[in-house]
Amino acid sequence: MRMITYCDALNEAMIQEMERDNSIFVYGIGVSDHKRIFDSTRNILEKFGHERCFETPLAEDSMTGFALGAAINGLRPIHIHIRMDFLLLAMNQIVNMISSFSYGCVGKRSVPLVIRVVIGRGWGQGFQHSKSMHATFAHIPGLKVVLPTSPSDAKGLLIAAIRDNNPVIFIEHRWLYWQKGEVQEKIYEIPIGKGNIVRKGKDLTIVATSWMNIEALHAAKILSYHGVEIEIIDIRTICPLDEQIIIESAKKTKHLIVADNDWIYCGFSSEVAAIVSEKCFGHLKAPVKRIGFAQVPCPTARHLENKFYPNAETIVKEVEQMLGLSKIDLSSESFYSHENRFKGPF
């Protein structure tokens, strides 16, 4: 098994699928310029030409409508947005047209469309380049919402998304692009809608999304030194949601924290808390805790930005409180280390 990065896994998935199926094409702002969406679309233009890999103007809504037209006429577009914030300019097409098109046709037409979109912090992105909003899209019937964390999941879930006959919002955290992991060279799919236990434990469950899995693993390592074993569920897909994996773990550990990469209020963590309250109420020893962004626009100043984003330290403190632990000395730990690796382009 090879060790490759999350970014390389995305690139390999698209190239292998485009070699297999000539109805697949890739487009968006930056897919063929020198940056190539953080290098995730490298070599695609050279290999498949301008007909299957091309730039678009600053016209997100109409370019998304173009994807719908292509999808319902037998093609499989992959539309890429380098920031989630830009995707919001296409909400009319996504929410009013794409999500419900198949329903409106009584299932006679499918919409095999993947929208790849990048999220994540770095260099002080501020309030205009920092949104996640996966809960917003999961709220819309007809859309699938996927947030892979590991390189292996990035490849397997992207292939599954490309082959899916429904529209899929595929969300990638920028800091994950540098994560390395074992990835099979052959083509494989990971089913959309299945969570994964990335660390087994007996004392408390953390359900995490995207980058927060990395922070949760960091926190679990610290806590294990103090005799606390955390179970971590990478939920991988929030629509459809693997409720059973959450319920079984919550019943086992009797404590649950949701570590989300989004605003808390009316977000994904609220949905998980409601599900667990309904189905595990008698098993819990404490109310469900939710960790996520503060309910303000993201600040640009570094010291305020660090308070906006939760991290492993936040998780450790919440676990201490939930389990009634003594305060752990974190003075020798390093947090937010991946920020130093970010080199642009923005």
PDB file of N, CA and C in Angstrom, residues 250-251 253-255 279-285:
ATOM      1  N   ALA A 250     -22.840   5.735  21.426  1.00  0.00           N
ATOM      2  CA  ALA A 250     -23.346   6.520  22.558  1.00  0.00           C
ATOM      3  C   ALA A 250     -23.872   5.609  23.667  1.00  0.00           C
ATOM      4  N   LYS A 251     -24.545   4.522  23.274  1.00  0.00           N
ATOM      5  CA  LYS A 251     -25.048   3.577  24.276  1.00  0.00           C
ATOM      6  C   LYS A 251     -23.891   2.881  24.993  1.00  0.00           C
ATOM      7  N   THR A 253     -20.550   4.096  25.426  1.00  0.00           N
ATOM      8  CA  THR A 253     -19.717   4.978  26.274  1.00  0.00           C
ATOM      9  C   THR A 253     -20.563   5.837  27.222  1.00  0.00           C
ATOM     10  N   LYS A 254     -21.815   6.067  26.873  1.00  0.00           N
ATOM     11  CA  LYS A 254     -22.776   6.834  27.680  1.00  0.00           C
ATOM     12  C   LYS A 254     -22.433   8.335  27.773  1.00  0.00           C
ATOM     13  N   HIS A 255     -21.488   8.760  26.955  1.00  0.00           N
ATOM     14  CA  HIS A 255     -21.122  10.182  26.896  1.00  0.00           C
ATOM     15  C   HIS A 255     -20.866  10.552  25.437  1.00  0.00           C
ATOM     16  N   LYS A 279     -33.095   8.634  21.000  1.00  0.00           N
ATOM     17  CA  LYS A 279     -32.872   7.194  20.915  1.00  0.00           C
ATOM     18  C   LYS A 279     -31.931   6.624  21.967  1.00  0.00           C
ATOM     19  N   CYS A 280     -31.274   7.485  22.738  1.00  0.00           N
ATOM     20  CA  CYS A 280     -30.327   6.988  23.761  1.00  0.00           C
ATOM     21  C   CYS A 280     -30.563   7.662  25.108  1.00  0.00           C
ATOM     22  N   PHE A 281     -31.712   8.269  25.300  1.00  0.00           N
ATOM     23  CA  PHE A 281     -31.913   9.123  26.478  1.00  0.00           C
ATOM     24  C   PHE A 281     -31.604   8.392  27.784  1.00  0.00           C
ATOM     25  N   GLY A 282     -32.117   7.189  27.924  1.00  0.00           N
ATOM     26  CA  GLY A 282     -31.924   6.450  29.170  1.00  0.00           C
ATOM     27  C   GLY A 282     -30.518   5.923  29.364  1.00  0.00           C
ATOM     28  N   HIS A 283     -29.704   5.993  28.332  1.00  0.00           N
ATOM     29  CA  HIS A 283     -28.341   5.450  28.414  1.00  0.00           C
ATOM     30  C   HIS A 283     -27.313   6.515  28.784  1.00  0.00           C
ATOM     31  N   LEU A 284     -27.640   7.782  28.568  1.00  0.00           N
ATOM     32  CA  LEU A 284     -26.650   8.851  28.751  1.00  0.00           C
ATOM     33  C   LEU A 284     -26.457   9.204  30.221  1.00  0.00           C
ATOM     34  N   LYS A 285     -25.202   9.474  30.592  1.00  0.00           N
ATOM     35  CA  LYS A 285     -24.898   9.918  31.947  1.00  0.00           C
ATOM     36  C   LYS A 285     -24.739  11.431  32.029  1.00  0.00           C
TER      37      LYS A 285
END
